[in-house]
JSON list of C-alpha atoms in Angstrom, two decimals:
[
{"chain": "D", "resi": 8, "resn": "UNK", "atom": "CA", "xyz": [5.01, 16.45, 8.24]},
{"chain": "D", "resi": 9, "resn": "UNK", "atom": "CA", "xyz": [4.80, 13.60, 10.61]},
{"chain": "D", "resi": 10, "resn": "UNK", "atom": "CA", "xyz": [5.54, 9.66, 10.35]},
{"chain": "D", "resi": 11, "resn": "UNK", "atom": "CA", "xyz": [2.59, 7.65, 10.18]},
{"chain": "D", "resi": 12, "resn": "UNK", "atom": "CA", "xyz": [2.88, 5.18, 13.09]},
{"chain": "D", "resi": 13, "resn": "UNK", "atom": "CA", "xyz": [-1.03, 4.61, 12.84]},
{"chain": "D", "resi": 14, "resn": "UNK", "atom": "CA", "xyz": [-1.04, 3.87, 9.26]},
{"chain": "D", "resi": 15, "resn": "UNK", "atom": "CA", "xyz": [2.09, 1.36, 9.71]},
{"chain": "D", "resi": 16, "resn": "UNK", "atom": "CA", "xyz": [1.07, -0.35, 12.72]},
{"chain": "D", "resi": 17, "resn": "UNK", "atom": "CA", "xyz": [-2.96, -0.93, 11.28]},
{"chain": "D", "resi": 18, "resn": "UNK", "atom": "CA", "xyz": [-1.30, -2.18, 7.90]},
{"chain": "D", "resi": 19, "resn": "UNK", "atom": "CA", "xyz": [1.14, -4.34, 9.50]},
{"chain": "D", "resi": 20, "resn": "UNK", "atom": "CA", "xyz": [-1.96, -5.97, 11.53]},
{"chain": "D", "resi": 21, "resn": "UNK", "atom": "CA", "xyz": [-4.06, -5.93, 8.74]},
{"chain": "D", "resi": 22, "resn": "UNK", "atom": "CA", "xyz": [-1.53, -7.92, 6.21]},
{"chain": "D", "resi": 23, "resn": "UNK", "atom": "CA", "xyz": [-2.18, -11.11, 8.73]},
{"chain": "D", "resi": 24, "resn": "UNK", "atom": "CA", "xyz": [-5.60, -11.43, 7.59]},
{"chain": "D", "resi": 25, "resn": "UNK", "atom": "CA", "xyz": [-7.30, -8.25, 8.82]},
{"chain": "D", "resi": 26, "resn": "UNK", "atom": "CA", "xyz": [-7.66, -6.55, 5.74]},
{"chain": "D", "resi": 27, "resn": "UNK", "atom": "CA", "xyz": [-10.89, -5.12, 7.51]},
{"chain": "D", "resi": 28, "resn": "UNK", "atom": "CA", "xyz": [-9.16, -2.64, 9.68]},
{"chain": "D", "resi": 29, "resn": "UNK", "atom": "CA", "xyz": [-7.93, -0.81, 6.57]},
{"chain": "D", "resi": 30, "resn": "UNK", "atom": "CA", "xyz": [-11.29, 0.80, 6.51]},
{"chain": "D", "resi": 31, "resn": "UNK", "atom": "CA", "xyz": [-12.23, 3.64, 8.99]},
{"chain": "D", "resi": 32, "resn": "UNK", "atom": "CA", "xyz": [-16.15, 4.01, 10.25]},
{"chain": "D", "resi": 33, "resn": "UNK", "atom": "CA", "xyz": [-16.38, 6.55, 6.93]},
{"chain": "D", "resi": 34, "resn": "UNK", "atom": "CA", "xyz": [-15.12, 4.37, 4.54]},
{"chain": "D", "resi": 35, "resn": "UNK", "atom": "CA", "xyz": [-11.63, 6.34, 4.69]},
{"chain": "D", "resi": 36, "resn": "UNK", "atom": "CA", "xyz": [-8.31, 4.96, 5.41]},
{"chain": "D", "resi": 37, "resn": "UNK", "atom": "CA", "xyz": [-6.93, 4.46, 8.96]},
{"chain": "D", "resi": 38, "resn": "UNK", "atom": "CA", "xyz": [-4.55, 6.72, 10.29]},
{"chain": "D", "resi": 39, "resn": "UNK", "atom": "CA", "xyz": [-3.50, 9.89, 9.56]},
{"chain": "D", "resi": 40, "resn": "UNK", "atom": "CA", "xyz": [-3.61, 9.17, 5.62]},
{"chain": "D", "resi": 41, "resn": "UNK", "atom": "CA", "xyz": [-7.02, 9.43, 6.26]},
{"chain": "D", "resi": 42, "resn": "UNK", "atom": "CA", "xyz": [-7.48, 12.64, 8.01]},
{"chain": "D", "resi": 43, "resn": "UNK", "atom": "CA", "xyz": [-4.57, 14.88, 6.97]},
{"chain": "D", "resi": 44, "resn": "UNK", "atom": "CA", "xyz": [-2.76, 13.05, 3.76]},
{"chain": "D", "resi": 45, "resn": "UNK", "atom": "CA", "xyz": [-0.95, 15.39, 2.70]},
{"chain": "D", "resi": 46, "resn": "UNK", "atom": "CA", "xyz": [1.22, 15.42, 5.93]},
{"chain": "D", "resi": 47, "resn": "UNK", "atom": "CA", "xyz": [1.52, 12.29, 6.15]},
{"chain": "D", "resi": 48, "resn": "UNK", "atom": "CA", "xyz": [4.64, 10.34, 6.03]},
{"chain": "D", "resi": 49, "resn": "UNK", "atom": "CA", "xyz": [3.80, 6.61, 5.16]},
{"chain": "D", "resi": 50, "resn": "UNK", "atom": "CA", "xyz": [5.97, 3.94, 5.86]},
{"chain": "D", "resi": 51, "resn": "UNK", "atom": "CA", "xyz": [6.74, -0.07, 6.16]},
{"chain": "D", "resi": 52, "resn": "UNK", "atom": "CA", "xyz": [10.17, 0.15, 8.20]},
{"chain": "D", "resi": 53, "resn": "UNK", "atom": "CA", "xyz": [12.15, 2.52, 9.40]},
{"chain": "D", "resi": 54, "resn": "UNK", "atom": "CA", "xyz": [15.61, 2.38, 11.37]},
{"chain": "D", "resi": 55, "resn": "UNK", "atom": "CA", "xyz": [13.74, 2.31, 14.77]},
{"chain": "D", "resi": 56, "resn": "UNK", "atom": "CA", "xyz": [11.32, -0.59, 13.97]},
{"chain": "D", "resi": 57, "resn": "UNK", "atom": "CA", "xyz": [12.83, -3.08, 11.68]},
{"chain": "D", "resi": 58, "resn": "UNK", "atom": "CA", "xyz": [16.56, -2.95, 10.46]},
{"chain": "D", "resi": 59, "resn": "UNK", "atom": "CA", "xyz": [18.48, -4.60, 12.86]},
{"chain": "D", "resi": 60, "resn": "UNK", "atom": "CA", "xyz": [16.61, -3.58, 15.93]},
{"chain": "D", "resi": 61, "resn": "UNK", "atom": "CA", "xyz": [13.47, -5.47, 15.27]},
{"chain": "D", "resi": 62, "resn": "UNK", "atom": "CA", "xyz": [11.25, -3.58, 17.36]},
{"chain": "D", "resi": 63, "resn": "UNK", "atom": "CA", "xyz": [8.01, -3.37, 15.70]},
{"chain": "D", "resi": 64, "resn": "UNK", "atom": "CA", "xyz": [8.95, -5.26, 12.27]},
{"chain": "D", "resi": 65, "resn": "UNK", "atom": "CA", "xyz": [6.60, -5.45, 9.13]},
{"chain": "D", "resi": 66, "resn": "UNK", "atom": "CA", "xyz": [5.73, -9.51, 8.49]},
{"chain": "D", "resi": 67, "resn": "UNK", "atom": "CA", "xyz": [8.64, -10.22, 6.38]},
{"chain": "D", "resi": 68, "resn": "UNK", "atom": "CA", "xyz": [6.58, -12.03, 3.70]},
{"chain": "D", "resi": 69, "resn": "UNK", "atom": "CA", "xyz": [3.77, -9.80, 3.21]},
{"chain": "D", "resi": 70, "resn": "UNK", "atom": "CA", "xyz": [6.54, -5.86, 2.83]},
{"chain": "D", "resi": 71, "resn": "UNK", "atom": "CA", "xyz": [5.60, -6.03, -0.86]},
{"chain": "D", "resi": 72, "resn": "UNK", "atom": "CA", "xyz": [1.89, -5.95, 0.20]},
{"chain": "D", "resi": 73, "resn": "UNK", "atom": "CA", "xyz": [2.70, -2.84, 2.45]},
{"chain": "D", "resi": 74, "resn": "UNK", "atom": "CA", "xyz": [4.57, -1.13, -0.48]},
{"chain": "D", "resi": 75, "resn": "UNK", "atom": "CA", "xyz": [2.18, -1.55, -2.94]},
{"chain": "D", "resi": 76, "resn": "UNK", "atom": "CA", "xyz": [-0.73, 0.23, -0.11]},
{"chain": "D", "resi": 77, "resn": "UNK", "atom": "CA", "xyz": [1.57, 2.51, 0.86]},
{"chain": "D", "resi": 78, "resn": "UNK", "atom": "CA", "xyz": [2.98, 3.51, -3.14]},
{"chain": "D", "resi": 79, "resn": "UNK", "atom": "CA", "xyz": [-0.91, 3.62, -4.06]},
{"chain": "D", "resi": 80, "resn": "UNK", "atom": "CA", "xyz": [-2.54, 5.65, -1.59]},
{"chain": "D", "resi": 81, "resn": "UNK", "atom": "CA", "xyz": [-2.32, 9.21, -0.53]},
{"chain": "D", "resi": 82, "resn": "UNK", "atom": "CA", "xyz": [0.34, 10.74, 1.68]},
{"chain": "D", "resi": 83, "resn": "UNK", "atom": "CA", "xyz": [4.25, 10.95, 1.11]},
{"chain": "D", "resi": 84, "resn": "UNK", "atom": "CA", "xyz": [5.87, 7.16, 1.33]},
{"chain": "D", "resi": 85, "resn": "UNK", "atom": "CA", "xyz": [9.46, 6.46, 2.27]},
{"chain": "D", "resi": 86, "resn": "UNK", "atom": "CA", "xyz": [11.02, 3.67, 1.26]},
{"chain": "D", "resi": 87, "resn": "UNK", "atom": "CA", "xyz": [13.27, 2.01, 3.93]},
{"chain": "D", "resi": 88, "resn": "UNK", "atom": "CA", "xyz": [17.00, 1.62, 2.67]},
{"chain": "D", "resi": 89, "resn": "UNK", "atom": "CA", "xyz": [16.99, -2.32, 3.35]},
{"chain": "D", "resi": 90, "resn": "UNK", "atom": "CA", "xyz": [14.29, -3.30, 1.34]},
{"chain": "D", "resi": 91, "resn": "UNK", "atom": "CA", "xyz": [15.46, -1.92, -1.46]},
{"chain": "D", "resi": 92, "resn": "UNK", "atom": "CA", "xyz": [18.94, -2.70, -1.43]},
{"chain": "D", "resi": 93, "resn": "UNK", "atom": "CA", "xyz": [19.65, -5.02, 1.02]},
{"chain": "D", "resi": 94, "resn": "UNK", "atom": "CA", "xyz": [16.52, -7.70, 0.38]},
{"chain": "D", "resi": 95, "resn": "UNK", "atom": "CA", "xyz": [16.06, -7.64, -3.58]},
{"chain": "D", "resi": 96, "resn": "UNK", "atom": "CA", "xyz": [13.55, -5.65, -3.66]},
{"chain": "D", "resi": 97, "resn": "UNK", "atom": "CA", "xyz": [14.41, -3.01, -5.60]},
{"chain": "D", "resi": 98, "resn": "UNK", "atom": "CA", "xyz": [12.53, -3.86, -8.84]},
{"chain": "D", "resi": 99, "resn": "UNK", "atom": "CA", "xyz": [9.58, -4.67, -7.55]},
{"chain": "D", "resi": 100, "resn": "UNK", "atom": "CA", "xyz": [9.52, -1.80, -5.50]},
{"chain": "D", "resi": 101, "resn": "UNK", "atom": "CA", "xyz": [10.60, 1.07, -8.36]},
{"chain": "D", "resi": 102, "resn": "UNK", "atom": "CA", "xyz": [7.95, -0.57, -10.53]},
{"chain": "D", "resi": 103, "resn": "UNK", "atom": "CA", "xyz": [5.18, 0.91, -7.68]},
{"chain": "D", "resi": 104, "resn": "UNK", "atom": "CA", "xyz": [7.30, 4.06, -7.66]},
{"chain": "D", "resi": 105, "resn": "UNK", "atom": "CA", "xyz": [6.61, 4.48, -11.48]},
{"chain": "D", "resi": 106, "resn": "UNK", "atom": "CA", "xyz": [2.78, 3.49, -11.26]},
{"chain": "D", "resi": 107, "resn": "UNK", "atom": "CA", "xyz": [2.39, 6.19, -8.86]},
{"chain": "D", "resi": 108, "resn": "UNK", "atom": "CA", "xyz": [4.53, 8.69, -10.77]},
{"chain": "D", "resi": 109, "resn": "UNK", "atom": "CA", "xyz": [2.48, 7.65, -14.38]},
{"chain": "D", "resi": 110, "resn": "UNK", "atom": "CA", "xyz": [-0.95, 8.30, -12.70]},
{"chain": "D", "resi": 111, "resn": "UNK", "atom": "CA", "xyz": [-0.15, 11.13, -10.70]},
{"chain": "D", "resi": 112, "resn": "UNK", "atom": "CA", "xyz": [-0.57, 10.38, -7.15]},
{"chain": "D", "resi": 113, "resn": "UNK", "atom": "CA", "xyz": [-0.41, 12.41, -4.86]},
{"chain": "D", "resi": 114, "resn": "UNK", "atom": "CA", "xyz": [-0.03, 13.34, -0.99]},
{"chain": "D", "resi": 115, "resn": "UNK", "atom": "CA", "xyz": [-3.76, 14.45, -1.21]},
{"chain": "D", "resi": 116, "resn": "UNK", "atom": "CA", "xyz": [-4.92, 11.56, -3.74]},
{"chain": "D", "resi": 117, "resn": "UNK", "atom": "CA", "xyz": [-8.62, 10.66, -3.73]},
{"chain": "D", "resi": 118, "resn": "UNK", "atom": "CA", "xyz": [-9.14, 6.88, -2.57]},
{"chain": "D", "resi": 119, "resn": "UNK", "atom": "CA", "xyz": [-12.27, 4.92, -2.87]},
{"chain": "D", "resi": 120, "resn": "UNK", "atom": "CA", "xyz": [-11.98, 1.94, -0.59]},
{"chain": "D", "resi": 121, "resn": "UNK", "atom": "CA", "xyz": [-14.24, -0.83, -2.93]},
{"chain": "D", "resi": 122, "resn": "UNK", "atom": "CA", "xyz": [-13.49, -3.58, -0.33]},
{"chain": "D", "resi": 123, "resn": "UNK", "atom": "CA", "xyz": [-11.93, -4.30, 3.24]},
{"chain": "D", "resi": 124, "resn": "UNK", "atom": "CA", "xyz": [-12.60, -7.79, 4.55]},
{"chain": "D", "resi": 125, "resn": "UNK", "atom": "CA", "xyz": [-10.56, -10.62, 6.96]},
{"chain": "D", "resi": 126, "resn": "UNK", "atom": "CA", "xyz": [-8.54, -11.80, 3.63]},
{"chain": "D", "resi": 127, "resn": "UNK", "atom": "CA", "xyz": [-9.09, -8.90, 1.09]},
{"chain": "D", "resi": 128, "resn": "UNK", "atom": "CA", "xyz": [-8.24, -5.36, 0.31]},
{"chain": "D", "resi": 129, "resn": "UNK", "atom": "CA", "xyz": [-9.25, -3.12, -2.71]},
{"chain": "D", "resi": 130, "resn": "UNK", "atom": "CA", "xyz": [-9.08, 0.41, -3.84]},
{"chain": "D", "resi": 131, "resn": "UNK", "atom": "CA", "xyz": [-9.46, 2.73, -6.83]},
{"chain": "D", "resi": 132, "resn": "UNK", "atom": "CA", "xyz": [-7.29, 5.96, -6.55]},
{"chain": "D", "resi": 133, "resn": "UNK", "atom": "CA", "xyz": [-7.50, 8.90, -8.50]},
{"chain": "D", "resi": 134, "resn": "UNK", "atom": "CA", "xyz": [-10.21, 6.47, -10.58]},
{"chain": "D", "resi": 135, "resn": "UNK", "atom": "CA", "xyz": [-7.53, 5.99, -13.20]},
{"chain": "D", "resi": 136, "resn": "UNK", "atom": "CA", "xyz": [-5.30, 2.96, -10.60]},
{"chain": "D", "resi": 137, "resn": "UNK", "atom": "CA", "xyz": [-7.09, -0.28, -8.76]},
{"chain": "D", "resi": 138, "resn": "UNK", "atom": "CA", "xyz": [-4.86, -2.08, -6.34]},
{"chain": "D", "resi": 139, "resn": "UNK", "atom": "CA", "xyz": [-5.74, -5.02, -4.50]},
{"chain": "D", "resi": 140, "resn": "UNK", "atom": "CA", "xyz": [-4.29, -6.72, -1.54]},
{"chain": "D", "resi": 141, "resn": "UNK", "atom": "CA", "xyz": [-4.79, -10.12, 0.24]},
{"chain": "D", "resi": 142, "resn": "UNK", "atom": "CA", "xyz": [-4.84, -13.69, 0.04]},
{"chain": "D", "resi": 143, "resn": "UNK", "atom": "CA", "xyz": [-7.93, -13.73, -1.78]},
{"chain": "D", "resi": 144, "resn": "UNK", "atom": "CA", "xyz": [-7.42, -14.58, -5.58]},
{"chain": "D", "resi": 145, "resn": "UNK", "atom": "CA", "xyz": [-11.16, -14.36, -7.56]},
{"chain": "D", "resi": 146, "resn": "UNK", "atom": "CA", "xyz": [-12.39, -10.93, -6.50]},
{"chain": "D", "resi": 147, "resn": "UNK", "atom": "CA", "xyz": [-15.46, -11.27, -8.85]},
{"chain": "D", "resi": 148, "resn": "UNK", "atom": "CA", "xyz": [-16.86, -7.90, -9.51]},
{"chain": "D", "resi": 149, "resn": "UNK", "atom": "CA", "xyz": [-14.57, -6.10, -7.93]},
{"chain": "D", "resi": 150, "resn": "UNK", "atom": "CA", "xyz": [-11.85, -7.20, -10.44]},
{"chain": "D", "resi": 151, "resn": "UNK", "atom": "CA", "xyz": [-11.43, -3.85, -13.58]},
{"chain": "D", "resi": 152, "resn": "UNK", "atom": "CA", "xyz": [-12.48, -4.98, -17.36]},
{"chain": "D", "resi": 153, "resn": "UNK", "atom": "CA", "xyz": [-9.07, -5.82, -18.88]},
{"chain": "D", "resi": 154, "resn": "UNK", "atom": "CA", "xyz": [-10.02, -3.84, -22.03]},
{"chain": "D", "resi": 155, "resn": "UNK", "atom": "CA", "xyz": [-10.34, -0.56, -19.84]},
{"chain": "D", "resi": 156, "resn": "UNK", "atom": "CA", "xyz": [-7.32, -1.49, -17.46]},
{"chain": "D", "resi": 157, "resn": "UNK", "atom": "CA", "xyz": [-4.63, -3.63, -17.66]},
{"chain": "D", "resi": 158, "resn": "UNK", "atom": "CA", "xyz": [-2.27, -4.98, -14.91]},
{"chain": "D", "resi": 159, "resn": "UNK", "atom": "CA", "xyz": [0.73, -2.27, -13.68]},
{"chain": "D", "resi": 160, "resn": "UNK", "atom": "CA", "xyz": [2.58, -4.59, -10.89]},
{"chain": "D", "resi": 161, "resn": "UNK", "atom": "CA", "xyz": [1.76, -7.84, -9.48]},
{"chain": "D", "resi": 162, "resn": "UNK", "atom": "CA", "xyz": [3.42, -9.99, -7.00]},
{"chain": "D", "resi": 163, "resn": "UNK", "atom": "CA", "xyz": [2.54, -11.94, -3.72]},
{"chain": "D", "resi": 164, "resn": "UNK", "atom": "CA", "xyz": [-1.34, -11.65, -2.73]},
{"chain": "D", "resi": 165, "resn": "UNK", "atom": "CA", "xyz": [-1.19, -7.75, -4.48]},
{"chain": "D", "resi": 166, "resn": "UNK", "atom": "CA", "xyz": [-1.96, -6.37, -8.13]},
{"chain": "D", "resi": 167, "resn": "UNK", "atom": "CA", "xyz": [-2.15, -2.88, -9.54]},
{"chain": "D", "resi": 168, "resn": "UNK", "atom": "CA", "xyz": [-4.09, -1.95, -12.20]},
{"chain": "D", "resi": 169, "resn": "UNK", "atom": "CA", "xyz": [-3.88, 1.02, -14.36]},
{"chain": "D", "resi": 170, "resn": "UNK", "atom": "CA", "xyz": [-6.14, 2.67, -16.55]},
{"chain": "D", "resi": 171, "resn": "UNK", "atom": "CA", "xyz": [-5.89, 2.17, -20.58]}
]
């Protein structure tokens, strides 16, 4: 298994209104989740790139956003020890870990990318979990019929949905 540096450093880029470059040339995800999944190690920060070294950090208001892509999608996500216990996160963040642990995803998930624009993200994995990412509020169509789904986590510009 291998850190995804790809995966972190398109995310990071695409949180700042580049939601378009999570979306490969065959509608798979960037990276090496997209490729090779299950070897994939996904993360935000780790002790290199954020912490106190500020390398390479995440944006600091949009980590949630990056948590709930990275506890959604397909390879094997590490959490980084500050966010969850140094920046009151932890809630937030164990609710993704038990949306991905209810519907069963996995390191080799499937993931059908629905929409990847400038200010808008959104996926269905495993078709039984929706998440959406971005700025954008109405997503129209794209949004799942609240008496098939209903809402799993929500926060800043991201909501998970899970199937009834």
């Amino acid at each position: 298994m291998a850190f995804d540096f790809t995966t972190k450093g398109i995310l990071q880029e695409a949180v700042c209104g580049q939601y378009w470059r999570l979306r490969d040339c065959n509608n798979k995800p960037p990276g090496m989740i997209g490729f090779w999944s299950e070897k994939a190690v996904t993360f935000i920060e780790n002790h290199d790139t954020g912490s106190t070294q500020q390398h390479w950090p995440f944006p600091h208001d949009k980590v949630m956003q990056g948590y709930a892509y990275i506890l959604t999608h397909p390879g094997v996500p590490c959490i980084f020890y500050d966010h969850f216990y140094d920046w009151g996160l932890k809630d937030e963040i164990l609710n993704l870990i038990d949306v991905r642990k209810r519907n069963r995803i996995r390191a080799n998930s499937e993931i059908n990318i629905l929409a990847a624009d400038h200010d808008l993200y959104v996926a269905a994995i495993n078709d039984n979990v929706i998440m959406k990412i971005g700025p954008k509020f109405d997503i129209g169509d794209l949004a799942p019929n609240l008496e098939e789904w209903k809402v799993a986590a929500v926060g800043h510009e991201y909501c998970v949905w899970e199937k009834l």
